DNA sequence: TAGGTGAGTGAATCAATATTCATTGTTGGC
DNA sequence: GCCAACAATGAATATTGATTCACTCACCTA
């Protein structure tokens, strides 16, 4: 047992994180007293402070973990994928799947990550930047290879793609609608690549 | 003077609203004590309650007013515009212009509107639904007229458009980047209509 | 089994802060 | 000048809630 009892590996640590995500998804960070999180996790208020530095720290950790998992998952498959199109589709799919993986976490990402509480905005920003960078690189490569048009900014396109997917996710999360992540990802990327104008070449 | 002194028309009413938007944009709703808003507006704490029912009410009013202005502005020009493409471009442009109109308000819309505080999520939802509905209708009309492909869902496309633009706005607002709203709107709609695949017919 | 260790507890503390309301100041009519 | 009527004030109130810390107790070791 190299893991300290109160360390990140322990079962109680995870229980507290899960409870925090649930409670905050339901009520928002500022309407979630530590006592409510503790109750949900089945521990005493003070116990939270054995595992985390502060209430902030709990949320920060939850968000960091989720982003890291996302980047890791994308990173693993990424190189094996054929072309830019397949890579963009895969990113979109993983992004859209987050709903099914953990709905509470998806809600939390939609509601709290953009929230202006300084401490969140600042530390989560670099995760988003990383996402956008990956997409931009794929697009630039596609442009260099002549697969994509070169008269549109890779930055604008990357933000469009992120925004489009995130908005679909957001609306599904809040309305409770469900969808097939893979099919929806394919549809979004299809629109991004081919547009919606009638008569555009298919695929 | 049919307007009551403490009514919506008065100068102090507007000063309080503006101050609230500024302070909340800087610190977030839950980190903005009423006293800070009052100080920024140059009034006493209690004065706010002569003009508004509660702290909630101030924010609600600010957001409502902004959405109403948006819908009105879009509504005015809308019928005079030629085709679906022009209409979509105009909506995108007005959306993107909100940054220049009032940066604090743009920040607030990005940070607080999605926030899970129940009272915000609930009342602002219908404004977004209205936005999406308008776009969906334009798209359906375009599909019926044979201008747009019929094999993609109008809902998905509408959310993609909203998300793409909102994300561009968001990223610009937070990084301080500036852009030409009209040109950017045209670029986004161009991608939406024609895609980014090389060789697609132009415009 | 006595002693030690440290995880776990939850009541007490202490700082915020939304809202109220008794009081003050101002204005316009007489 | 005097007097409503009413906007404005801001100190007082009452509540909430993050964090602390003195204490308990289960478990281990000698």
Tab-separated table of C-alpha atoms (C1' of nucleotides) in Angstrom:
chain	number	residue	atom	x	y	z
A	1	UNK	CA	0.000	0.000	0.000
A	2	UNK	CA	1.948	2.985	-1.225
A	3	UNK	CA	-1.249	5.004	-1.417
A	4	UNK	CA	-1.820	7.038	1.741
A	5	UNK	CA	-5.213	6.392	3.281
A	6	UNK	CA	-6.433	9.899	2.450
A	7	UNK	CA	-4.730	10.016	-0.933
A	8	UNK	CA	-6.241	10.171	-4.414
A	9	UNK	CA	-6.429	6.401	-4.705
A	10	UNK	CA	-8.651	5.728	-1.747
A	11	UNK	CA	-12.272	4.787	-2.058
A	12	UNK	CA	-13.500	7.614	0.148
A	13	UNK	CA	-11.637	10.176	-1.953
A	14	UNK	CA	-13.548	8.989	-4.987
A	15	UNK	CA	-16.840	8.919	-3.101
A	16	UNK	CA	-16.393	12.549	-2.131
A	17	UNK	CA	-15.572	13.547	-5.697
A	18	UNK	CA	-18.598	11.721	-7.072
A	19	UNK	CA	-20.870	13.216	-4.440
A	20	UNK	CA	-19.553	16.705	-5.160
A	21	UNK	CA	-20.174	16.317	-8.876
A	22	UNK	CA	-23.719	15.144	-8.279
A	23	UNK	CA	-24.636	17.812	-5.783
A	24	UNK	CA	-23.026	20.635	-7.750
A	25	UNK	CA	-24.674	19.447	-10.966
A	26	UNK	CA	-28.018	19.660	-9.211
A	27	UNK	CA	-27.635	22.974	-7.406
A	28	UNK	CA	-24.605	24.784	-8.751
A	29	UNK	CA	-21.375	25.363	-6.937
A	30	UNK	CA	-22.493	28.309	-4.850
A	31	UNK	CA	-25.675	26.610	-3.790
A	32	UNK	CA	-23.931	23.461	-2.685
A	33	UNK	CA	-22.864	23.670	0.941
A	34	UNK	CA	-19.973	21.471	1.895
A	35	UNK	CA	-22.328	19.862	4.368
A	36	UNK	CA	-24.546	18.697	1.494
A	37	UNK	CA	-21.618	17.167	-0.332
A	38	UNK	CA	-20.474	15.465	2.841
A	39	UNK	CA	-23.947	14.103	3.490
A	40	UNK	CA	-24.199	12.733	-0.040
A	41	UNK	CA	-20.821	11.089	0.307
A	42	UNK	CA	-21.790	9.690	3.686
A	43	UNK	CA	-18.960	11.351	5.592
A	44	UNK	CA	-18.705	14.130	8.124
A	45	UNK	CA	-18.170	17.705	6.985
A	46	UNK	CA	-14.671	17.775	8.379
A	47	UNK	CA	-13.648	14.628	6.553
A	48	UNK	CA	-13.684	16.455	3.253
A	49	UNK	CA	-10.800	18.538	4.520
A	50	UNK	CA	-8.713	15.460	5.141
A	51	UNK	CA	-8.904	14.690	1.434
A	52	UNK	CA	-9.035	18.141	-0.130
A	53	UNK	CA	-7.588	21.525	0.689
A	54	UNK	CA	-10.853	23.384	0.243
A	55	UNK	CA	-14.224	23.312	-1.434
A	56	UNK	CA	-12.608	24.886	-4.491
A	57	UNK	CA	-10.112	22.089	-4.571
A	58	UNK	CA	-12.809	19.437	-4.820
A	59	UNK	CA	-14.356	21.036	-7.891
A	60	UNK	CA	-11.009	21.765	-9.468
A	61	UNK	CA	-9.958	18.152	-9.053
A	62	UNK	CA	-13.192	16.831	-10.542
A	63	UNK	CA	-12.877	19.034	-13.610
A	64	UNK	CA	-9.180	18.366	-14.093
A	65	UNK	CA	-9.714	14.635	-13.895
A	66	UNK	CA	-12.442	14.740	-16.491
A	67	UNK	CA	-10.453	16.824	-18.957
A	68	UNK	CA	-7.432	14.613	-18.473
A	69	UNK	CA	-9.483	11.530	-19.204
A	70	UNK	CA	-10.827	13.166	-22.350
A	71	UNK	CA	-7.402	14.155	-23.622
A	72	UNK	CA	-6.001	10.743	-22.799
A	73	UNK	CA	-8.803	8.937	-24.587
A	74	UNK	CA	-8.428	11.086	-27.677
A	75	UNK	CA	-4.646	10.758	-27.547
A	76	UNK	CA	-4.681	6.978	-27.457
A	77	UNK	CA	-6.700	6.314	-30.618
A	78	UNK	CA	-5.571	9.366	-32.436
A	79	UNK	CA	-2.511	8.226	-34.330
A	80	UNK	CA	-4.156	5.074	-35.607
A	81	UNK	CA	-6.860	7.002	-37.412
A	82	UNK	CA	-6.653	7.408	-41.158
A	83	UNK	CA	-7.269	10.964	-42.254
A	84	UNK	CA	-8.258	14.361	-40.881
A	85	UNK	CA	-11.902	13.585	-41.338
A	86	UNK	CA	-11.714	10.443	-39.244
A	87	UNK	CA	-9.737	12.256	-36.575
A	88	UNK	CA	-12.249	15.095	-36.317
A	89	UNK	CA	-15.084	12.587	-36.172
A	90	UNK	CA	-13.392	10.751	-33.358
A	91	UNK	CA	-12.860	13.890	-31.290
A	92	UNK	CA	-16.485	14.858	-31.830
A	93	UNK	CA	-17.632	11.400	-30.836
A	94	UNK	CA	-15.661	11.295	-27.593
A	95	UNK	CA	-16.871	14.789	-26.768
A	96	UNK	CA	-20.493	13.804	-27.356
A	97	UNK	CA	-20.115	10.563	-25.421
A	98	UNK	CA	-19.338	12.435	-22.219
A	99	UNK	CA	-23.072	12.750	-21.712
A	100	UNK	CA	-23.568	9.008	-21.477
A	101	UNK	CA	-20.404	8.451	-19.462
A	102	UNK	CA	-21.538	10.663	-16.602
A	103	UNK	CA	-24.517	12.922	-16.948
A	104	UNK	CA	-23.852	14.823	-13.711
A	105	UNK	CA	-20.333	15.563	-14.830
A	106	UNK	CA	-21.621	16.693	-18.216
A	107	UNK	CA	-24.008	19.104	-16.525
A	108	UNK	CA	-21.268	20.375	-14.303
A	109	UNK	CA	-18.975	20.975	-17.273
A	110	UNK	CA	-21.700	22.892	-19.040
A	111	UNK	CA	-22.642	25.035	-16.089
A	112	UNK	CA	-19.595	25.592	-13.944
A	113	UNK	CA	-16.641	25.523	-16.305
A	114	UNK	CA	-17.668	28.737	-18.013
A	115	UNK	CA	-18.736	30.290	-14.797
A	116	UNK	CA	-16.875	33.402	-14.007
A	117	UNK	CA	-15.671	32.405	-10.586
A	118	UNK	CA	-12.126	33.410	-11.288
A	119	UNK	CA	-10.548	30.256	-9.998
A	120	UNK	CA	-12.488	28.097	-12.432
A	121	UNK	CA	-12.161	30.255	-15.510
A	122	UNK	CA	-8.439	30.523	-15.063
A	123	UNK	CA	-7.517	26.931	-14.522
A	124	UNK	CA	-9.952	25.388	-16.983
A	125	UNK	CA	-8.966	27.698	-19.780
A	126	UNK	CA	-5.853	25.760	-20.725
A	127	UNK	CA	-7.856	22.547	-21.116
A	128	UNK	CA	-10.027	24.215	-23.729
A	129	UNK	CA	-7.019	25.750	-25.402
A	130	UNK	CA	-5.530	22.283	-25.685
A	131	UNK	CA	-8.699	20.934	-27.287
A	132	UNK	CA	-8.805	23.753	-29.799
A	133	UNK	CA	-5.095	23.357	-30.586
A	134	UNK	CA	-5.496	19.705	-31.450
A	135	UNK	CA	-8.386	20.466	-33.788
A	136	UNK	CA	-6.527	23.363	-35.400
A	137	UNK	CA	-3.580	21.149	-36.140
A	138	UNK	CA	-5.759	18.557	-37.809
A	139	UNK	CA	-7.348	21.256	-39.913
A	140	UNK	CA	-4.044	22.821	-40.897
A	141	UNK	CA	-2.753	19.420	-41.913
A	142	UNK	CA	-5.853	18.859	-43.997
A	143	UNK	CA	-5.337	22.228	-45.634
A	144	UNK	CA	-1.710	21.458	-46.376
A	145	UNK	CA	-2.707	18.144	-47.903
A	146	UNK	CA	-5.223	19.932	-50.070
A	147	UNK	CA	-8.186	18.100	-48.543
A	148	UNK	CA	-9.592	21.254	-46.943
A	149	UNK	CA	-10.143	24.732	-48.305
A	150	UNK	CA	-7.367	27.154	-47.482
A	151	UNK	CA	-9.447	30.318	-47.544
A	152	UNK	CA	-10.964	29.863	-44.100
A	153	UNK	CA	-9.117	30.373	-40.838
A	154	UNK	CA	-8.237	27.152	-39.005
A	155	UNK	CA	-8.981	28.977	-35.762
A	156	UNK	CA	-12.474	29.966	-36.804
A	157	UNK	CA	-13.219	26.458	-38.022
A	158	UNK	CA	-11.861	24.861	-34.843
A	159	UNK	CA	-14.001	27.101	-32.654
A	160	UNK	CA	-16.999	26.413	-34.852
A	161	UNK	CA	-16.532	22.702	-34.478
A	162	UNK	CA	-16.048	22.866	-30.734
A	163	UNK	CA	-18.970	25.221	-30.306
A	164	UNK	CA	-21.288	23.197	-32.489
A	165	UNK	CA	-20.626	19.978	-30.625
A	166	UNK	CA	-20.676	21.570	-27.226
A	167	UNK	CA	-23.992	23.217	-27.943
A	168	UNK	CA	-25.530	19.938	-29.104
A	169	UNK	CA	-24.254	18.299	-25.959
A	170	UNK	CA	-25.504	21.143	-23.825
A	171	UNK	CA	-28.964	21.136	-25.264
A	172	UNK	CA	-29.233	17.358	-24.967
A	173	UNK	CA	-28.013	17.455	-21.388
A	174	UNK	CA	-30.542	20.033	-20.330
A	175	UNK	CA	-33.539	18.705	-22.191
A	176	UNK	CA	-32.716	15.109	-21.346
A	177	UNK	CA	-32.724	14.197	-25.010
A	178	UNK	CA	-30.586	11.215	-25.930
A	179	UNK	CA	-28.721	10.591	-29.157
A	180	UNK	CA	-26.277	8.247	-30.796
A	181	UNK	CA	-22.904	9.884	-30.210
A	182	UNK	CA	-21.219	8.262	-33.165
A	183	UNK	CA	-24.003	9.069	-35.608
A	184	UNK	CA	-24.359	12.632	-34.375
A	185	UNK	CA	-20.608	13.174	-34.566
A	186	UNK	CA	-20.650	11.938	-38.136
A	187	UNK	CA	-23.504	14.294	-38.970
A	188	UNK	CA	-21.777	17.335	-37.497
A	189	UNK	CA	-18.513	16.610	-39.248
A	190	UNK	CA	-20.396	16.003	-42.456
A	191	UNK	CA	-21.946	19.447	-42.221
A	192	UNK	CA	-18.612	20.986	-41.307
A	193	UNK	CA	-16.947	19.358	-44.295
A	194	UNK	CA	-19.681	19.557	-46.889
A	195	UNK	CA	-21.915	22.329	-45.675
A	196	UNK	CA	-25.668	22.243	-45.994
A	197	UNK	CA	-26.012	23.718	-49.429
A	198	UNK	CA	-27.886	21.457	-51.798
A	199	UNK	CA	-25.811	19.960	-54.556
A	200	UNK	CA	-22.530	19.897	-52.646
A	201	UNK	CA	-20.588	16.758	-53.394
A	202	UNK	CA	-21.537	14.075	-50.875
A	203	UNK	CA	-18.862	12.756	-48.454
B	1	UNK	CA	-44.340	62.372	-15.849
B	2	UNK	CA	-46.295	59.131	-16.128
B	3	UNK	CA	-43.184	57.214	-15.223
B	4	UNK	CA	-42.968	56.626	-11.465
B	5	UNK	CA	-39.724	57.917	-10.018
B	6	UNK	CA	-38.513	54.436	-9.184
B	7	UNK	CA	-39.864	52.884	-12.351
B	8	UNK	CA	-38.018	51.294	-15.262
B	9	UNK	CA	-37.686	54.577	-17.072
B	10	UNK	CA	-35.736	56.456	-14.454
B	11	UNK	CA	-32.077	57.229	-14.774
B	12	UNK	CA	-31.177	55.599	-11.464
B	13	UNK	CA	-32.895	52.375	-12.493
B	14	UNK	CA	-30.613	52.198	-15.502
B	15	UNK	CA	-27.546	53.111	-13.469
B	16	UNK	CA	-28.226	50.218	-11.118
B	17	UNK	CA	-28.684	47.802	-14.006
B	18	UNK	CA	-25.473	48.917	-15.673
B	19	UNK	CA	-23.541	48.712	-12.425
B	20	UNK	CA	-24.866	45.228	-11.747
B	21	UNK	CA	-23.856	44.028	-15.189
B	22	UNK	CA	-20.354	45.398	-14.755
B	23	UNK	CA	-19.791	44.031	-11.280
B	24	UNK	CA	-21.280	40.625	-12.050
B	25	UNK	CA	-19.254	40.382	-15.255
B	26	UNK	CA	-16.131	40.965	-13.211
B	27	UNK	CA	-16.813	38.719	-10.242
B	28	UNK	CA	-19.730	36.474	-11.038
B	29	UNK	CA	-23.167	36.659	-9.511
B	30	UNK	CA	-22.381	34.884	-6.269
B	31	UNK	CA	-19.261	36.923	-5.665
B	32	UNK	CA	-21.020	40.204	-6.184
B	33	UNK	CA	-22.516	41.517	-2.958
B	34	UNK	CA	-25.402	43.876	-3.355
B	35	UNK	CA	-23.257	46.418	-1.551
B	36	UNK	CA	-20.696	46.287	-4.371
B	37	UNK	CA	-23.360	46.857	-6.984
B	38	UNK	CA	-24.786	49.717	-4.978
B	39	UNK	CA	-21.350	51.284	-4.572
B	40	UNK	CA	-20.674	51.041	-8.299
B	41	UNK	CA	-24.022	52.639	-9.061
B	42	UNK	CA	-23.386	55.372	-6.517
B	43	UNK	CA	-26.447	54.601	-4.413
B	44	UNK	CA	-27.055	53.141	-0.986
B	45	UNK	CA	-27.606	49.410	-0.570
B	46	UNK	CA	-31.236	49.862	0.331
B	47	UNK	CA	-31.945	51.958	-2.735
B	48	UNK	CA	-31.623	48.909	-4.936
B	49	UNK	CA	-34.695	47.488	-3.240
B	50	UNK	CA	-36.716	50.526	-4.181
B	51	UNK	CA	-36.119	49.670	-7.832
B	52	UNK	CA	-35.933	45.886	-7.772
B	53	UNK	CA	-37.576	43.141	-5.779
B	54	UNK	CA	-34.352	41.301	-5.050
B	55	UNK	CA	-30.812	40.709	-6.210
B	56	UNK	CA	-32.130	37.962	-8.486
B	57	UNK	CA	-34.514	40.427	-10.022
B	58	UNK	CA	-31.719	42.765	-11.040
B	59	UNK	CA	-29.898	40.049	-12.960
B	60	UNK	CA	-33.077	38.664	-14.447
B	61	UNK	CA	-34.044	42.095	-15.707
B	62	UNK	CA	-30.630	42.717	-17.228
B	63	UNK	CA	-30.665	39.422	-19.104
B	64	UNK	CA	-34.269	39.765	-20.228
B	65	UNK	CA	-33.650	43.240	-21.556
B	66	UNK	CA	-30.657	42.092	-23.554
B	67	UNK	CA	-32.434	39.137	-25.112
B	68	UNK	CA	-35.429	41.287	-25.938
B	69	UNK	CA	-33.213	43.821	-27.667
B	70	UNK	CA	-31.596	41.015	-29.665
B	71	UNK	CA	-34.888	39.520	-30.767
B	72	UNK	CA	-36.275	42.932	-31.624
B	73	UNK	CA	-33.235	43.880	-33.684
B	74	UNK	CA	-33.355	40.619	-35.601
B	75	UNK	CA	-37.107	40.874	-36.037
B	76	UNK	CA	-36.992	44.371	-37.535
B	77	UNK	CA	-34.635	43.663	-40.435
B	78	UNK	CA	-35.650	40.094	-40.896
B	79	UNK	CA	-38.463	40.271	-43.434
B	80	UNK	CA	-36.608	42.643	-45.705
B	81	UNK	CA	-33.776	40.192	-46.234
B	82	UNK	CA	-33.602	38.260	-49.450
B	83	UNK	CA	-32.946	34.577	-48.899
B	84	UNK	CA	-32.190	32.113	-46.124
B	85	UNK	CA	-28.473	32.702	-46.468
B	86	UNK	CA	-28.820	36.430	-45.910
B	87	UNK	CA	-31.112	35.850	-42.960
B	88	UNK	CA	-28.721	33.453	-41.292
B	89	UNK	CA	-25.863	35.839	-41.903
B	90	UNK	CA	-27.792	38.659	-40.316
B	91	UNK	CA	-28.626	36.662	-37.192
B	92	UNK	CA	-24.986	35.640	-36.887
B	93	UNK	CA	-23.869	39.210	-37.300
B	94	UNK	CA	-26.166	40.635	-34.644
B	95	UNK	CA	-25.135	37.835	-32.296
B	96	UNK	CA	-21.448	38.552	-32.845
B	97	UNK	CA	-21.958	42.289	-32.504
B	98	UNK	CA	-23.115	41.932	-28.926
B	99	UNK	CA	-19.470	41.935	-27.920
B	100	UNK	CA	-18.899	45.438	-29.239
B	101	UNK	CA	-22.254	46.729	-27.992
B	102	UNK	CA	-21.494	45.953	-24.364
B	103	UNK	CA	-18.549	43.802	-23.401
B	104	UNK	CA	-19.620	43.425	-19.767
B	105	UNK	CA	-23.014	42.230	-20.853
B	106	UNK	CA	-21.414	39.788	-23.285
B	107	UNK	CA	-19.288	38.355	-20.487
B	108	UNK	CA	-22.308	38.092	-18.252
B	109	UNK	CA	-24.273	36.264	-20.914
B	110	UNK	CA	-21.438	33.826	-21.420
B	111	UNK	CA	-20.894	33.152	-17.745
B	112	UNK	CA	-24.170	33.493	-15.931
B	113	UNK	CA	-26.834	32.484	-18.412
B	114	UNK	CA	-25.730	28.862	-18.485
B	115	UNK	CA	-25.078	28.841	-14.822
B	116	UNK	CA	-27.069	26.285	-13.005
B	117	UNK	CA	-28.619	28.576	-10.452
B	118	UNK	CA	-32.087	27.305	-11.079
B	119	UNK	CA	-33.713	30.684	-11.402
B	120	UNK	CA	-31.448	31.664	-14.266
B	121	UNK	CA	-31.493	28.417	-16.179
B	122	UNK	CA	-35.260	28.303	-16.100
B	123	UNK	CA	-36.111	31.776	-17.187
B	124	UNK	CA	-33.380	32.193	-19.782
B	125	UNK	CA	-34.116	28.895	-21.449
B	126	UNK	CA	-37.036	30.184	-23.475
B	127	UNK	CA	-34.933	32.972	-24.952
B	128	UNK	CA	-32.521	30.405	-26.344
B	129	UNK	CA	-35.375	28.232	-27.543
B	130	UNK	CA	-36.734	31.229	-29.425
B	131	UNK	CA	-33.365	31.862	-31.087
B	132	UNK	CA	-33.062	28.232	-32.150
B	133	UNK	CA	-36.640	28.171	-33.431
B	134	UNK	CA	-36.073	31.124	-35.697
B	135	UNK	CA	-32.964	29.528	-37.172
B	136	UNK	CA	-34.708	26.179	-37.616
B	137	UNK	CA	-37.506	27.809	-39.512
B	138	UNK	CA	-35.111	29.520	-41.875
B	139	UNK	CA	-33.377	26.217	-42.475
B	140	UNK	CA	-36.594	24.322	-43.065
B	141	UNK	CA	-37.673	26.950	-45.537
B	142	UNK	CA	-34.342	26.637	-47.315
B	143	UNK	CA	-34.782	22.891	-47.432
B	144	UNK	CA	-38.283	23.199	-48.827
B	145	UNK	CA	-37.066	25.594	-51.480
B	146	UNK	CA	-34.369	23.104	-52.411
B	147	UNK	CA	-31.554	25.487	-51.478
B	148	UNK	CA	-30.393	23.335	-48.576
B	149	UNK	CA	-29.773	19.608	-48.282
B	150	UNK	CA	-32.676	17.687	-46.827
B	151	UNK	CA	-30.681	14.850	-45.361
B	152	UNK	CA	-29.536	16.756	-42.280
B	153	UNK	CA	-31.720	17.617	-39.323
B	154	UNK	CA	-32.720	21.264	-39.088
B	155	UNK	CA	-32.357	20.998	-35.318
B	156	UNK	CA	-28.808	19.749	-35.476
B	157	UNK	CA	-27.866	22.441	-37.963
B	158	UNK	CA	-29.506	25.179	-35.909
B	159	UNK	CA	-27.675	24.111	-32.770
B	160	UNK	CA	-24.438	23.884	-34.720
B	161	UNK	CA	-24.857	27.408	-35.972
B	162	UNK	CA	-25.751	28.808	-32.590
B	163	UNK	CA	-22.927	26.914	-30.911
B	164	UNK	CA	-20.338	27.886	-33.466
B	165	UNK	CA	-21.127	31.568	-33.209
B	166	UNK	CA	-21.490	31.555	-29.466
B	167	UNK	CA	-18.158	29.840	-29.075
B	168	UNK	CA	-16.421	32.367	-31.317
B	169	UNK	CA	-17.980	35.144	-29.310
B	170	UNK	CA	-17.046	33.490	-26.056
B	171	UNK	CA	-13.453	32.976	-26.987
B	172	UNK	CA	-13.144	36.526	-28.254
B	173	UNK	CA	-14.751	37.934	-25.138
B	174	UNK	CA	-12.408	36.085	-22.823
B	175	UNK	CA	-9.188	36.584	-24.724
B	176	UNK	CA	-10.001	40.183	-25.564
B	177	UNK	CA	-9.575	39.457	-29.246
B	178	UNK	CA	-11.511	41.743	-31.581
B	179	UNK	CA	-13.006	40.896	-34.943
B	180	UNK	CA	-15.190	42.285	-37.673
B	181	UNK	CA	-18.656	40.963	-36.800
B	182	UNK	CA	-19.973	41.165	-40.335
B	183	UNK	CA	-16.963	39.467	-41.905
B	184	UNK	CA	-16.834	36.765	-39.262
B	185	UNK	CA	-20.536	36.111	-39.595
B	186	UNK	CA	-20.098	35.730	-43.329
B	187	UNK	CA	-17.233	33.307	-42.785
B	188	UNK	CA	-19.190	31.123	-40.373
B	189	UNK	CA	-22.232	30.978	-42.611
B	190	UNK	CA	-20.002	30.249	-45.568
B	191	UNK	CA	-18.562	27.245	-43.744
B	192	UNK	CA	-22.010	26.144	-42.637
B	193	UNK	CA	-23.329	26.347	-46.178
B	194	UNK	CA	-20.341	25.148	-48.150
B	195	UNK	CA	-18.302	23.186	-45.668
B	196	UNK	CA	-14.545	23.202	-45.571
B	197	UNK	CA	-13.875	20.442	-48.015
B	198	UNK	CA	-11.710	21.531	-50.898
B	199	UNK	CA	-13.460	21.642	-54.237
B	200	UNK	CA	-16.936	22.462	-52.904
B	201	UNK	CA	-18.698	24.940	-55.110
B	202	UNK	CA	-17.960	28.466	-53.872
B	203	UNK	CA	-20.860	30.562	-52.511
C	1	DT	C1'	-4.077	-5.916	27.371
C	2	DA	C1'	-2.110	-1.117	27.630
C	3	DG	C1'	-0.503	2.377	24.767
C	4	DG	C1'	-0.130	4.748	20.511
C	5	DT	C1'	-1.655	6.283	16.001
C	6	DG	C1'	-4.343	8.612	12.927
C	7	DA	C1'	-8.762	8.572	10.413
C	8	DG	C1'	-13.072	10.384	11.260
C	9	DT	C1'	-16.348	13.457	13.544
C	10	DG	C1'	-19.443	17.466	13.999
C	11	DA	C1'	-20.287	21.387	17.065
C	12	DA	C1'	-18.345	25.950	17.448
C	13	DT	C1'	-16.336	29.876	15.163
C	14	DC	C1'	-16.204	33.658	12.338
C	15	DA	C1'	-16.917	36.105	8.217
C	16	DA	C1'	-20.230	37.275	4.629
C	17	DT	C1'	-24.131	39.359	3.016
C	18	DA	C1'	-29.328	39.737	1.532
C	19	DT	C1'	-32.838	42.259	3.191
C	20	DT	C1'	-35.342	45.467	6.294
C	21	DC	C1'	-36.732	49.684	8.363
C	22	DA	C1'	-36.314	53.704	11.387
C	23	DT	C1'	-34.500	57.843	10.191
C	24	DT	C1'	-33.051	61.751	7.196
C	25	DG	C1'	-33.259	64.995	3.467
C	26	DT	C1'	-35.677	67.156	-0.330
C	27	DT	C1'	-39.382	69.010	-2.952
C	28	DG	C1'	-43.419	71.501	-4.125
C	29	DG	C1'	-47.764	73.373	-2.640
C	30	DC	C1'	-49.945	76.468	0.519
D	1	DG	C1'	-42.032	79.409	6.679
D	2	DC	C1'	-44.517	75.003	7.283
D	3	DC	C1'	-45.981	70.633	5.994
D	4	DA	C1'	-46.974	66.420	3.689
D	5	DA	C1'	-45.128	62.855	0.626
D	6	DC	C1'	-41.765	60.279	-0.766
D	7	DA	C1'	-36.930	59.079	-2.364
D	8	DA	C1'	-32.841	57.763	-0.269
D	9	DT	C1'	-29.946	56.163	3.314
D	10	DG	C1'	-27.076	52.767	5.775
D	11	DA	C1'	-26.795	50.568	10.289
D	12	DA	C1'	-28.875	46.574	12.331
D	13	DT	C1'	-30.669	41.920	11.745
D	14	DA	C1'	-30.734	37.264	10.838
D	15	DT	C1'	-29.102	33.598	8.249
D	16	DT	C1'	-26.044	30.899	5.985
D	17	DG	C1'	-21.992	28.199	5.416
D	18	DA	C1'	-16.668	27.397	4.946
D	19	DT	C1'	-13.318	25.968	7.857
D	20	DT	C1'	-11.263	24.501	12.261
D	21	DC	C1'	-10.049	21.612	16.055
D	22	DA	C1'	-10.692	19.150	20.368
D	23	DC	C1'	-12.313	14.883	20.825
D	24	DT	C1'	-13.653	9.794	19.867
D	25	DC	C1'	-12.741	5.303	18.577
D	26	DA	C1'	-11.108	1.356	15.869
D	27	DC	C1'	-7.160	-0.916	15.092
D	28	DC	C1'	-2.479	-2.319	15.522
D	29	DT	C1'	1.790	-3.567	17.980
D	30	DA	C1'	4.638	-4.935	21.686
